[in-house]
Coordinates of C-alpha atoms in Angstrom, one line a residue:
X1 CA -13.7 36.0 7.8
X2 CA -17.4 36.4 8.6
X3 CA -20.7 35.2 6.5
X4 CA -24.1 36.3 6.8
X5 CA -26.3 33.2 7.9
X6 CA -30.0 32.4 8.3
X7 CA -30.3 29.2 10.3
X8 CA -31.3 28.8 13.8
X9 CA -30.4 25.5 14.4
X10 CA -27.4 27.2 16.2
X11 CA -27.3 29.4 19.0
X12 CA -26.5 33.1 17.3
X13 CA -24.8 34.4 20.5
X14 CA -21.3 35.9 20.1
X15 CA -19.3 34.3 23.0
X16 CA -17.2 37.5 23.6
X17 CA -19.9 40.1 24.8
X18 CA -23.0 37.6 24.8
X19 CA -25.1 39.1 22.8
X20 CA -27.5 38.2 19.9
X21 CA -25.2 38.1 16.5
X22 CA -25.6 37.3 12.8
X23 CA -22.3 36.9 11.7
X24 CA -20.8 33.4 11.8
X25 CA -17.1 32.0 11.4
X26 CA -16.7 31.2 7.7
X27 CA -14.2 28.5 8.4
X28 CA -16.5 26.2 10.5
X29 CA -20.3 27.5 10.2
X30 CA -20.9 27.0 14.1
X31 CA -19.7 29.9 16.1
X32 CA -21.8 33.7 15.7
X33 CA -19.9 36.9 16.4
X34 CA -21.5 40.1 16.1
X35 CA -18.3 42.0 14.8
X36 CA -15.0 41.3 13.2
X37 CA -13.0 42.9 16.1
X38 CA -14.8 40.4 18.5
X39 CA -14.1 37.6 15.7
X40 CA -10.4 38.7 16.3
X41 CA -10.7 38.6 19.9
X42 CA -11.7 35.6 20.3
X43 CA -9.5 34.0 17.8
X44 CA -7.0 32.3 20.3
X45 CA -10.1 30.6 22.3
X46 CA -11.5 29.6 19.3
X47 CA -8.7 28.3 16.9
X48 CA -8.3 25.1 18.8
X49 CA -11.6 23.9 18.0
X50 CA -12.4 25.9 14.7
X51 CA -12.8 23.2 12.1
X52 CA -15.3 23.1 8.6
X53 CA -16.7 19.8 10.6
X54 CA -18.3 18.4 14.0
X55 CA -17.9 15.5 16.0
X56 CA -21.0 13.0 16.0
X57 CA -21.0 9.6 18.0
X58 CA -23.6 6.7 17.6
X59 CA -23.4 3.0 18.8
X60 CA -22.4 1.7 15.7
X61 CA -19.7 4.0 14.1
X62 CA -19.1 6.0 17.7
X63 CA -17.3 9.1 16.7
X64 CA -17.2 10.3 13.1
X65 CA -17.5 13.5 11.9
X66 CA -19.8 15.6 9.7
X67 CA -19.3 19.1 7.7
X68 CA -20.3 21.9 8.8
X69 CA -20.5 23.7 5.7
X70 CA -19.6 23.5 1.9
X71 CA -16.2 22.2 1.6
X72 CA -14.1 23.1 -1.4
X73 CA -11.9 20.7 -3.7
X74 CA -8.9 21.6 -2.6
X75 CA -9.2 22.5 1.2
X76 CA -7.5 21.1 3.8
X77 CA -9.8 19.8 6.2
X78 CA -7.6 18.1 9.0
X79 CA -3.8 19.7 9.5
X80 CA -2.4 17.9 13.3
X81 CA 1.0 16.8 14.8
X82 CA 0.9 13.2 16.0
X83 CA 0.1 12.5 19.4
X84 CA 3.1 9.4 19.9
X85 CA 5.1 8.7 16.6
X86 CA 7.4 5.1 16.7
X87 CA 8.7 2.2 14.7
X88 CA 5.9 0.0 13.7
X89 CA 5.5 -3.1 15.4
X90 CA 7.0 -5.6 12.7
X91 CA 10.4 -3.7 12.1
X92 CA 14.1 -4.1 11.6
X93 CA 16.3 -2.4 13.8
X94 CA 15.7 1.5 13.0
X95 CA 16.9 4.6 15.0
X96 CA 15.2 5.4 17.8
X97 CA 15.3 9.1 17.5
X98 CA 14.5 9.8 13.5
X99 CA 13.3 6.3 12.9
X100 CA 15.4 5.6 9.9
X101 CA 16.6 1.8 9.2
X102 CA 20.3 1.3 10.7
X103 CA 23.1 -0.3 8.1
X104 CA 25.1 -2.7 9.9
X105 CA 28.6 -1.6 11.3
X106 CA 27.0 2.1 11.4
X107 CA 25.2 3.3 14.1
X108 CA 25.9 4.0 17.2
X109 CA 23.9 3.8 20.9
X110 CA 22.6 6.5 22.9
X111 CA 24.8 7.0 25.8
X112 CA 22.3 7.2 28.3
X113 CA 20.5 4.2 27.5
X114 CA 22.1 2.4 24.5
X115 CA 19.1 2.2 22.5
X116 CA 20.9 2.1 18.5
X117 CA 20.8 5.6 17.0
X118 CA 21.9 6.4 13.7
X119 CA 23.5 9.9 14.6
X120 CA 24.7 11.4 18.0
X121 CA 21.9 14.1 17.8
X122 CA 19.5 11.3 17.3
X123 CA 19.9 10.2 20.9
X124 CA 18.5 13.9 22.0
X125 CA 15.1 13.5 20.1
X126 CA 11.9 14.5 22.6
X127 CA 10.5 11.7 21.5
X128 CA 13.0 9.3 23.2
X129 CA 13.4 10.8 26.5
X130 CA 10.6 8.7 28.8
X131 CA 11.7 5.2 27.1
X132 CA 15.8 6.4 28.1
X133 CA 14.9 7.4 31.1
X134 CA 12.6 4.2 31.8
X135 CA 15.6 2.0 29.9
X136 CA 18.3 3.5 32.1
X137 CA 16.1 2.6 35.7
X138 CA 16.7 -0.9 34.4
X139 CA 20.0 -1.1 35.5
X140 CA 21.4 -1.8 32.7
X141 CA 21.7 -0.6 28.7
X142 CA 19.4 -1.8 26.0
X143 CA 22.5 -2.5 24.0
X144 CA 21.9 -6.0 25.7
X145 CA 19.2 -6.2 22.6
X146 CA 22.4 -7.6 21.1
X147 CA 21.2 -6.4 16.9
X148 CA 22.5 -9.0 14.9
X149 CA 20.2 -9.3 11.4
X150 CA 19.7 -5.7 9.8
X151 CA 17.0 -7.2 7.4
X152 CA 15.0 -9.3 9.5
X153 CA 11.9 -7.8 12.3
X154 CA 13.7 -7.6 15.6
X155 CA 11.2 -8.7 19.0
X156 CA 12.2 -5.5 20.9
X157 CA 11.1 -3.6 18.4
X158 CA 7.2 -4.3 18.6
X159 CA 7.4 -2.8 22.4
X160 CA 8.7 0.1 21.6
X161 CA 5.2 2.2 20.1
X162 CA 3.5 0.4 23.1
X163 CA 5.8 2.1 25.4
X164 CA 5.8 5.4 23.8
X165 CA 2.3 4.9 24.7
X166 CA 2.1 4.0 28.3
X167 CA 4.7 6.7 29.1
X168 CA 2.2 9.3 28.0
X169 CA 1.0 9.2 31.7
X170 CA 3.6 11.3 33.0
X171 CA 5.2 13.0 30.0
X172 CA 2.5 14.2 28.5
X173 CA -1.3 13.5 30.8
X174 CA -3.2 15.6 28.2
X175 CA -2.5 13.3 25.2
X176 CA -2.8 10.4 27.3
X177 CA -6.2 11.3 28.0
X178 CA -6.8 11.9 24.3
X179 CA -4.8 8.2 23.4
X180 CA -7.7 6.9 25.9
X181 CA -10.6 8.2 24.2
X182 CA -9.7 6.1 21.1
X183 CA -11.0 2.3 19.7
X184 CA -9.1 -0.7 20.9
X185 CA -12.0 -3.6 19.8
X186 CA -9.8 -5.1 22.9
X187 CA -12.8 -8.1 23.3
X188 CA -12.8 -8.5 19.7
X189 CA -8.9 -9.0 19.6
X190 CA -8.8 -11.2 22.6
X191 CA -8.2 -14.9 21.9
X192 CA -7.3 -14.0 18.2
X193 CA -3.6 -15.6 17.3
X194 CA -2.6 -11.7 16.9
X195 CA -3.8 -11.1 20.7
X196 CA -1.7 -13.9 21.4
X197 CA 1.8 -13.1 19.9
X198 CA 1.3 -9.5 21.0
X199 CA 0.5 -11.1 24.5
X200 CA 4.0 -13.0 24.6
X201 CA 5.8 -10.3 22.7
X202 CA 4.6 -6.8 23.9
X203 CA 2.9 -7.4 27.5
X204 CA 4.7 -9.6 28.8
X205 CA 7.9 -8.7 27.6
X206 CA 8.0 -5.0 28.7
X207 CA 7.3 -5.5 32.2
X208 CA 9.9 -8.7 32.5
X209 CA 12.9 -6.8 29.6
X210 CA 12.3 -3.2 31.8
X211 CA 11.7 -4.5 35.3
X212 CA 8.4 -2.8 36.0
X213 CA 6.4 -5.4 36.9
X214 CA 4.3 -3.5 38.8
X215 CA 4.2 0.1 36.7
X216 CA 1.5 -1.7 34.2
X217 CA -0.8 -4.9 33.9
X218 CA -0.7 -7.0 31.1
X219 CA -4.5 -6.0 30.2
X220 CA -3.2 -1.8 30.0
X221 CA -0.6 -2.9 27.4
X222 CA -2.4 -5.1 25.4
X223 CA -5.4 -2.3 25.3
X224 CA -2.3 0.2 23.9
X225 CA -1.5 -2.2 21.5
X226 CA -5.1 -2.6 20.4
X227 CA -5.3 1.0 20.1
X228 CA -2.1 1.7 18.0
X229 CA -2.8 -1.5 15.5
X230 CA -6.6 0.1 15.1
X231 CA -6.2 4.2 14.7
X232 CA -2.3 3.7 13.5
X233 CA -1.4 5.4 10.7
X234 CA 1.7 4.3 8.1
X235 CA 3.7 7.5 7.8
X236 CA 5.6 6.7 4.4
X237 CA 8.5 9.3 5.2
X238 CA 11.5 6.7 6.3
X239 CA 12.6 3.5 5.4
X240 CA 11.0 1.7 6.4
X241 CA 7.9 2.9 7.3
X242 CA 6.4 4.4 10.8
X243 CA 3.8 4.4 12.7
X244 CA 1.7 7.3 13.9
X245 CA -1.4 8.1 16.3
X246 CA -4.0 11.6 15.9
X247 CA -6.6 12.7 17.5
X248 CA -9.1 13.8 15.0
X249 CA -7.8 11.8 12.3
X250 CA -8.7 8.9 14.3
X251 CA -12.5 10.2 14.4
X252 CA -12.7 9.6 10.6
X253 CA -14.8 6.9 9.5
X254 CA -14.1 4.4 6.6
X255 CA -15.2 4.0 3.7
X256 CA -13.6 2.0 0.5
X257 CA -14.9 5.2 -1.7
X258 CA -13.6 7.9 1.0
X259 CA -14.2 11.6 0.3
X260 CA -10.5 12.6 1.8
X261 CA -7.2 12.1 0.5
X262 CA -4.4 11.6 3.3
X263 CA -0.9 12.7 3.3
X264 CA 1.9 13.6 5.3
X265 CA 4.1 16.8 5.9
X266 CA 7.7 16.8 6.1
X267 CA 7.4 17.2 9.9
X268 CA 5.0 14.1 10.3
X269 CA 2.2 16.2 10.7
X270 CA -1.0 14.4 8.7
X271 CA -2.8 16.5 5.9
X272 CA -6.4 15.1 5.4
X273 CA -8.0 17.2 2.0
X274 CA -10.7 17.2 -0.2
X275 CA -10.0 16.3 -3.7
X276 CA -13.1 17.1 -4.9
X277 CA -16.0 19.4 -3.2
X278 CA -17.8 18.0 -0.1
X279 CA -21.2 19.0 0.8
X280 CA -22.7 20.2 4.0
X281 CA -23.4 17.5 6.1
X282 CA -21.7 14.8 4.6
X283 CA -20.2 12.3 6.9
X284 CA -16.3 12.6 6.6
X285 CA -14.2 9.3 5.4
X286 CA -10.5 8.0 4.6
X287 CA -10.0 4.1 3.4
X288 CA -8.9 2.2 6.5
X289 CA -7.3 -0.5 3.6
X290 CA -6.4 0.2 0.3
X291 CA -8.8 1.2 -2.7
X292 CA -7.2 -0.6 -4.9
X293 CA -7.9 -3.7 -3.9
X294 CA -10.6 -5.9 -4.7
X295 CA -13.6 -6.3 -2.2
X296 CA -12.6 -9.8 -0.8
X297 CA -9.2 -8.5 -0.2
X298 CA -10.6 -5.2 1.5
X299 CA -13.0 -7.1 3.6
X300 CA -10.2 -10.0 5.1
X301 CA -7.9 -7.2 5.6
X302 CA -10.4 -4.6 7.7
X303 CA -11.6 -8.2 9.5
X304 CA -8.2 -8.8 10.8
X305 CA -7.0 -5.4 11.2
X306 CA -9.3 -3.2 12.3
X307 CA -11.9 -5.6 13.5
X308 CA -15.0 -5.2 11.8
X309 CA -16.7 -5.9 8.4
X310 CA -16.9 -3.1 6.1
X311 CA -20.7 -2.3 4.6
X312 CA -19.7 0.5 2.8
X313 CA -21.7 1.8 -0.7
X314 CA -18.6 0.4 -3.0
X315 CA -18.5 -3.2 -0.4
X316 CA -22.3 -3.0 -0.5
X317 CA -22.3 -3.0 -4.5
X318 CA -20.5 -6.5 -5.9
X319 CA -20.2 -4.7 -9.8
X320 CA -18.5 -1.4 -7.5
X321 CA -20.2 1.4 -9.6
X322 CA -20.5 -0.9 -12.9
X323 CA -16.6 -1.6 -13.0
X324 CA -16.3 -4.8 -12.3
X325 CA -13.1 -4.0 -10.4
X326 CA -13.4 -7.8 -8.6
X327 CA -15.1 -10.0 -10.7
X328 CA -13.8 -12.7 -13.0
X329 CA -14.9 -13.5 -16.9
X330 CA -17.0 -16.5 -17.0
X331 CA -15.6 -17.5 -20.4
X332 CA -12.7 -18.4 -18.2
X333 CA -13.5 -21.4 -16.6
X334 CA -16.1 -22.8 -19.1
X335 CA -14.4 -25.2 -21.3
X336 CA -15.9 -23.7 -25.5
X337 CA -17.7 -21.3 -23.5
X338 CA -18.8 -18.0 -26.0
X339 CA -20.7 -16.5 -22.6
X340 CA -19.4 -12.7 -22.3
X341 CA -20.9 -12.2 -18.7
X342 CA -19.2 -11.8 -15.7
X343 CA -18.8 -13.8 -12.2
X344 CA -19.2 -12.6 -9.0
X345 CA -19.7 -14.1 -5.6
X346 CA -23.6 -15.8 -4.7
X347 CA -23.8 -13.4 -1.9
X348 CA -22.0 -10.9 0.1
X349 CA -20.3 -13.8 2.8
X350 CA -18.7 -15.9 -0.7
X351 CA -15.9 -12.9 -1.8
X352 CA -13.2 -15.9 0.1
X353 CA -13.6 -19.6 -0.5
X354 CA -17.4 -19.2 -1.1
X355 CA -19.1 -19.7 -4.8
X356 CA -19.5 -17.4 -7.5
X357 CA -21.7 -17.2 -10.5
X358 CA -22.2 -15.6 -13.7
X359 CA -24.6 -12.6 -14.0
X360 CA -25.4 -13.5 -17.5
X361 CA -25.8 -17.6 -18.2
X362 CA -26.2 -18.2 -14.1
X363 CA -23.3 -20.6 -13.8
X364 CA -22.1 -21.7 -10.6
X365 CA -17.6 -22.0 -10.4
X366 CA -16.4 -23.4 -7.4
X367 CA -14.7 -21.0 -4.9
X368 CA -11.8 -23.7 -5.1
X369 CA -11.4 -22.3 -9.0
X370 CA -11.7 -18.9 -7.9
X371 CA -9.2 -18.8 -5.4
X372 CA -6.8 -20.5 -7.4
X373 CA -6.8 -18.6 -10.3
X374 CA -6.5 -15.3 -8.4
X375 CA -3.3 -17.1 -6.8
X376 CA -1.7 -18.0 -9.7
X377 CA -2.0 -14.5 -11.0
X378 CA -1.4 -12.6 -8.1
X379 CA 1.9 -14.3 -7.8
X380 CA 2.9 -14.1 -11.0
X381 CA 2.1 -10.7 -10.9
X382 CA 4.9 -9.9 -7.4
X383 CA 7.2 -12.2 -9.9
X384 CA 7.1 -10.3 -13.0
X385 CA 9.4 -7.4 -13.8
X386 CA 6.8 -4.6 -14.2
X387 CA 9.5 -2.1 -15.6
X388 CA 9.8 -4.4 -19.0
X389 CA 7.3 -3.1 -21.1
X390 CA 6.8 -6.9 -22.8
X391 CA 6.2 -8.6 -19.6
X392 CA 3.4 -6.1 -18.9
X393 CA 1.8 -7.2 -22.2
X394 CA 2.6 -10.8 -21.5
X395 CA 0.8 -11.0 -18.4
X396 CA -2.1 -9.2 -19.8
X397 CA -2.3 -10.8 -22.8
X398 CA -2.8 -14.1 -20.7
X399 CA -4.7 -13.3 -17.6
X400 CA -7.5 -11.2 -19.8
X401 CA -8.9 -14.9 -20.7
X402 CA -9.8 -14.9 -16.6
X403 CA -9.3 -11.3 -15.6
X404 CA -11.8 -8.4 -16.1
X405 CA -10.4 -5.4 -18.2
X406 CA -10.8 -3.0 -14.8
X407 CA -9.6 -6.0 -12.4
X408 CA -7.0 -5.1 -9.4
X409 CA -4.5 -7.0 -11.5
X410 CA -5.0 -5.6 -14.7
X411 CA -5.1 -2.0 -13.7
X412 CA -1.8 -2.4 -11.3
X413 CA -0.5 -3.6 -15.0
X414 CA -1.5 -0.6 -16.6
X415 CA -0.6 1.5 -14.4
X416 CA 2.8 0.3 -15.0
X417 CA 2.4 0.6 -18.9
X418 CA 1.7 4.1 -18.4
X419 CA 4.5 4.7 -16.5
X420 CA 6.7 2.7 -19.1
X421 CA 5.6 3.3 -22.3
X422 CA 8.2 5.9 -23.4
X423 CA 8.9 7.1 -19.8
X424 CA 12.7 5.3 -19.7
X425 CA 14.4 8.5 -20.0
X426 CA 13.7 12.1 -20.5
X427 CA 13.6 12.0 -24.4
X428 CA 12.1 8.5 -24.6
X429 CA 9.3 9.1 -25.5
X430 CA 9.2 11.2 -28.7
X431 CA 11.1 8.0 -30.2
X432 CA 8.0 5.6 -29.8
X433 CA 5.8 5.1 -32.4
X434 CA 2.7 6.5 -33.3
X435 CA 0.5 3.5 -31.9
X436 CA 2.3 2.9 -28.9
X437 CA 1.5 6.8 -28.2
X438 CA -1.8 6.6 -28.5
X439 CA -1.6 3.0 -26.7
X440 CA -0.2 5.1 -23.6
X441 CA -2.7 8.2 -23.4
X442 CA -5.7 5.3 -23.8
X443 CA -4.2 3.5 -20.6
X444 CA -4.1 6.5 -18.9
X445 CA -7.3 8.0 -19.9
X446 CA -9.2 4.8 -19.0
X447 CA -7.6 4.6 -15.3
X448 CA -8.3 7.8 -14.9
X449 CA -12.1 7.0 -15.8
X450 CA -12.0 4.1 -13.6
X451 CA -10.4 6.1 -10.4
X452 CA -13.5 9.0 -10.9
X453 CA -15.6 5.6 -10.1
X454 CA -14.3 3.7 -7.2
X455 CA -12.0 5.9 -5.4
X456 CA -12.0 9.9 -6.1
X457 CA -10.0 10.7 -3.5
X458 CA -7.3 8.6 -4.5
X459 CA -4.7 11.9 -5.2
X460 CA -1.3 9.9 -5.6
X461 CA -3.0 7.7 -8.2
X462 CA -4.4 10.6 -10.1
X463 CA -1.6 12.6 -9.7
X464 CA 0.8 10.3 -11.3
X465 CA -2.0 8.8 -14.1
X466 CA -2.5 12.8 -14.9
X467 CA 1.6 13.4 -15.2
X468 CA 1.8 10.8 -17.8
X469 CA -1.7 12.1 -19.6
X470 CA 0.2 15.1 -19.5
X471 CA 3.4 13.8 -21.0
X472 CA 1.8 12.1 -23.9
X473 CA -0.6 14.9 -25.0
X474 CA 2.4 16.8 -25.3
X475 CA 4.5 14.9 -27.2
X476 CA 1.2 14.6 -29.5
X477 CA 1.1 18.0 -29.8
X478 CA 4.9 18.6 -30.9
X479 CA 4.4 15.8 -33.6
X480 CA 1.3 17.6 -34.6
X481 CA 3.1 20.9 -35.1
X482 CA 5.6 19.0 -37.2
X483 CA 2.5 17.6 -39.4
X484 CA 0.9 20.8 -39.5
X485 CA -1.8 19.5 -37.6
X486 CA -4.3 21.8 -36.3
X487 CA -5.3 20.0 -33.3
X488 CA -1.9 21.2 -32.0
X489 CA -3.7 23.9 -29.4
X490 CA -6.2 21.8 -28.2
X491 CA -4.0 19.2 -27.5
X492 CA -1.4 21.4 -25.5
X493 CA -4.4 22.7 -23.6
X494 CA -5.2 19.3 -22.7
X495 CA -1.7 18.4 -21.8
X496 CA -1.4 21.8 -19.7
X497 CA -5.4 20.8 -18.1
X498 CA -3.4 17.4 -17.0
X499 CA -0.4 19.3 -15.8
X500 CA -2.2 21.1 -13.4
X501 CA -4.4 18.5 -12.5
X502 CA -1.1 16.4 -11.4
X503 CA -0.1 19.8 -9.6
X504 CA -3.6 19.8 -7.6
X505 CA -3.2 16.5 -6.9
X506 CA 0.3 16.1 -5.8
X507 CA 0.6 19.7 -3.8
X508 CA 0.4 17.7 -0.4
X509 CA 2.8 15.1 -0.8
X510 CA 6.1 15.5 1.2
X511 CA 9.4 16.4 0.0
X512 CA 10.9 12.3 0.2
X513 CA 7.7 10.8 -1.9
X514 CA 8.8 10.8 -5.6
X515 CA 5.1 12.5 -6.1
X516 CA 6.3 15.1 -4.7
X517 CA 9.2 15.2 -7.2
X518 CA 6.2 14.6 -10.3
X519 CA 4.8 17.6 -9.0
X520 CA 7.8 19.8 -9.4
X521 CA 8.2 18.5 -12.7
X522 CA 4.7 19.2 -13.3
X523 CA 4.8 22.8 -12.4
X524 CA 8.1 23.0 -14.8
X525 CA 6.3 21.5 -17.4
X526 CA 2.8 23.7 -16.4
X527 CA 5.1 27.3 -17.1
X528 CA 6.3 26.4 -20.3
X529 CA 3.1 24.9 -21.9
X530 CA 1.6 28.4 -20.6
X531 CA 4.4 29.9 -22.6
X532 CA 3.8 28.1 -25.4
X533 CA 0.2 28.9 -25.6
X534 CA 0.6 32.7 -24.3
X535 CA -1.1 32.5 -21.5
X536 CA 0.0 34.3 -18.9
X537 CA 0.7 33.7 -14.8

């Protein structure tokens, strides 16, 4: 598709007969033709680089990238195969070829090499070849590995992304080149206790376990490792999880309030999209941690993952949009204290172990009385059972005395209440009473409040808040037919607004995620509340 445009701050020349043209590609605003036919032409130069953004570099952020034009909610921005796929580096034994855990007493090992596979045709997948081929010049099978805990990380494991890696070099020189372009913070790693286990159990086990002393220095490997613990991505489609490298994926910038949501095809391919509309010239983002978190927890786990400390908007703003999403009350830790304000660090470097104060009355709590309040409650919350509707209440019952009503803790609560409450079977929930009803659509319509603030683009959460909306409104609406209640319609258009708000949200996510399975419950759902209200497809 073509579109008429009137800036000149790119040349208007089509690149087919070289001549001056007004016409430019719709999909990334940067290339002029002067007719379709040459548009078509040209199509099979021009689709390897035609993308809605362009690729900046600075000192501070090097690459990132910025749209090129309006981006709709909904579009895909970034659709790419991986450029290496393996187990990530802290693993139990998995299979080699589709990356699945192994059970004990079945799997079997590759012929050639004797690297465990969980399948015969497993031991034929591409993306084992170089590291049989390099196993089998050993002299001798890997099944000298000797597997004997299933459950527990095994060492060989963390070498084997690492020499997915390396091999590059002669199976594949073009996305070695592109692996090469990418981040390591190499002098930032170096001396850290992470540099030095992957020292002892990546560099200087590959060249001693596969007898190529010579084929790599130490400094190579551990600038590959750097590389894959910086731009990897999790790839949530076995159990457990892998790890995956991209090429423009890895040009993203962070931010904790990205503009992109990330998912994953059935294939491994990475889907980057935009949730909600992006404007021209807006830097593009994903969250290099999770958004969910509070800001100390964001900022020790970019530090010691990704090197660097995150001045994002949301990091930059200690209330993160008014939400409070981190702080604590102060009523907490003063003994007969009536003060309704809210603590939050003295400055930006006291999120861990540093002093906090309260907004409102200015008094100082100790970091020491910070961190261990947030301990106790953060274990109790892995101990509890979150799938027991009373323990949920139970732990917010007691924690609110400390907790903000929109802190981490809280909201992972309520997310599981709105999951719970009437959601243990199919016809649960038109058995729960009136109040708990209600209790359930405000949970969800207050996360859903809170997501719009600090993370947008957070599609799985929205999805799955906007399936339960969906499920309530409903259920409010049959009850409200019963009563003769006129709200009835507006209700089922809310829940059917919610349905397909789930749909939107969830339309990426691969066929093993149970979003994907909320989806296609959603659309199910979506066709017979259309029915019901006589609209039609």
């Amino acid at each position: 598709m073509l579109e008429d445009e009137d800036s000149d701050r790119i040349e208007k020349i089509c690149p087919v007969c070289k001549v001056e043209a007004t016409k430019r590609c719709s999909r990334c605003a940067l290339v002029y033709y002067c007719t379709v036919e040459h548009q078509q032409q040209h199509w099979k130069t021009h689709k390897t680089t035609c993308n809605p953004f362009k690729v900046f570099s600075n000192e501070q952020f090097g690459r990132f990238l910025v749209a090129t034009r309006d981006i709709k909610a909904g579009e895909v921005v970034i659709k790419e195969p991986p450029l290496v796929h393996g187990p990530a580096q802290i693993t139990g034994p998995v299979c080699v070829g589709c990356l699945q855990g192994l059970q004990e007493n079945k799997y079997l090992e590759c012929e050639q090499c004797g690297w465990p596979v969980c399948k015969r045709s497993c031991q034929d997948n591409p993306a084992h070849r170089a590291e049989c081929k390099l196993t089998i010049g050993r002299g001798s099978k890997a099944s000298m590995i000797a597997i004997q805990h299933f459950y527990v990380p095994h060492p060989m494991y963390q070498c084997l992304m690492p020499l997915r890696c390396l091999l590059l070099t002669e199976s594949d020189p073009a996305k070695w080149e592109l692996l090469q372009q990418l981040e390591s913070h190499e002098e930032e790693r170096r001396g850290s206790e992470l540099w030095r286990n992957d020292r002892e159990g990546v560099a200087k086990l590959i060249p001693r376990f596969f007898k190529c002393e010579n084929r790599w220095d130490e400094d190579e490997i551990l600038r590959i490792v750097g590389i894959i613990q910086v731009n990897g991505h999790e790839i949530p489609l076995t159990e457990p999880s892998s790890v995956a490298i991209y090429n423009q994926a890895s040009m993203l910038e962070h931010s904790c309030r990205p503009n992109l949501s990330k998912s994953f095809t059935n294939r491994g391919e990475i889907v980057l999209w935009a949730p909600n509309p992006i404007k021209r010239g807006e830097r593009l983002s994903i969250c290099y941690t999770d958004v969910m978190w509070t800001t100390g927890n964001r900022l020790e786990h970019l530090q010691q993952t990704k090197m660097f400390r995150c001045e994002c908007e949301r990091c930059s703003d200690p209330t993160e949009y008014e939400t409070y999403f981190s702080a604590l009350r102060c009523s907490g830790f003063q003994k007969d204290s009536k003060c309704k304000g809210y603590i939050l660090p003295v400055d930006s470097d006291s999120w861990t172990g540093g002093d906090w104060s309260c907004q409102k009355c200015h008094s100082v709590v100790t970091g020491a009385a910070v961190s261990q309040i947030l301990e106790r409650a953060r274990m109790d919350l892995e101990a509890m059972q979150k799938h027991r509707e009373d323990h949920c209440n139970k732990y917010m019952k007691h924690y609110s005395k400390w907790l903000t009503p929109n802190h981490q803790y809280l909201v992972d609560v309520k997310i599981s209440l709105s999951q719970v409450i009437g959601g243990k079977a199919p016809e649960a929930i038109k058995k729960i009473p009136y109040e708990k009803l209600m209790t359930k659509i405000k949970i969800c319509q207050d996360l859903l409040t809170l997501f719009d603030k600090i993370c947008p683009a957070e599609a799985r959460a929205f999805g799955a808040t906007r399936f339960e909306l969906h499920a309530a409104l409903a259920e409010l609406a049959r009850r409200s037919t019963e009563s003769n209640n006129p709200a009835c319609t507006s209700q089922l258009e809310e829940s059917l607004y919610n349905a397909n708000e789930c749909i939107r949200m969830l339309l990426h996510e691969p066929a093993v995620l149970m979003e994907s399975k909320i989806c296609a419950q959603a659309k199910i759902n979506a066709k017979a509340l259309q029915s019901l209200l006589g609209i039609k497809e």
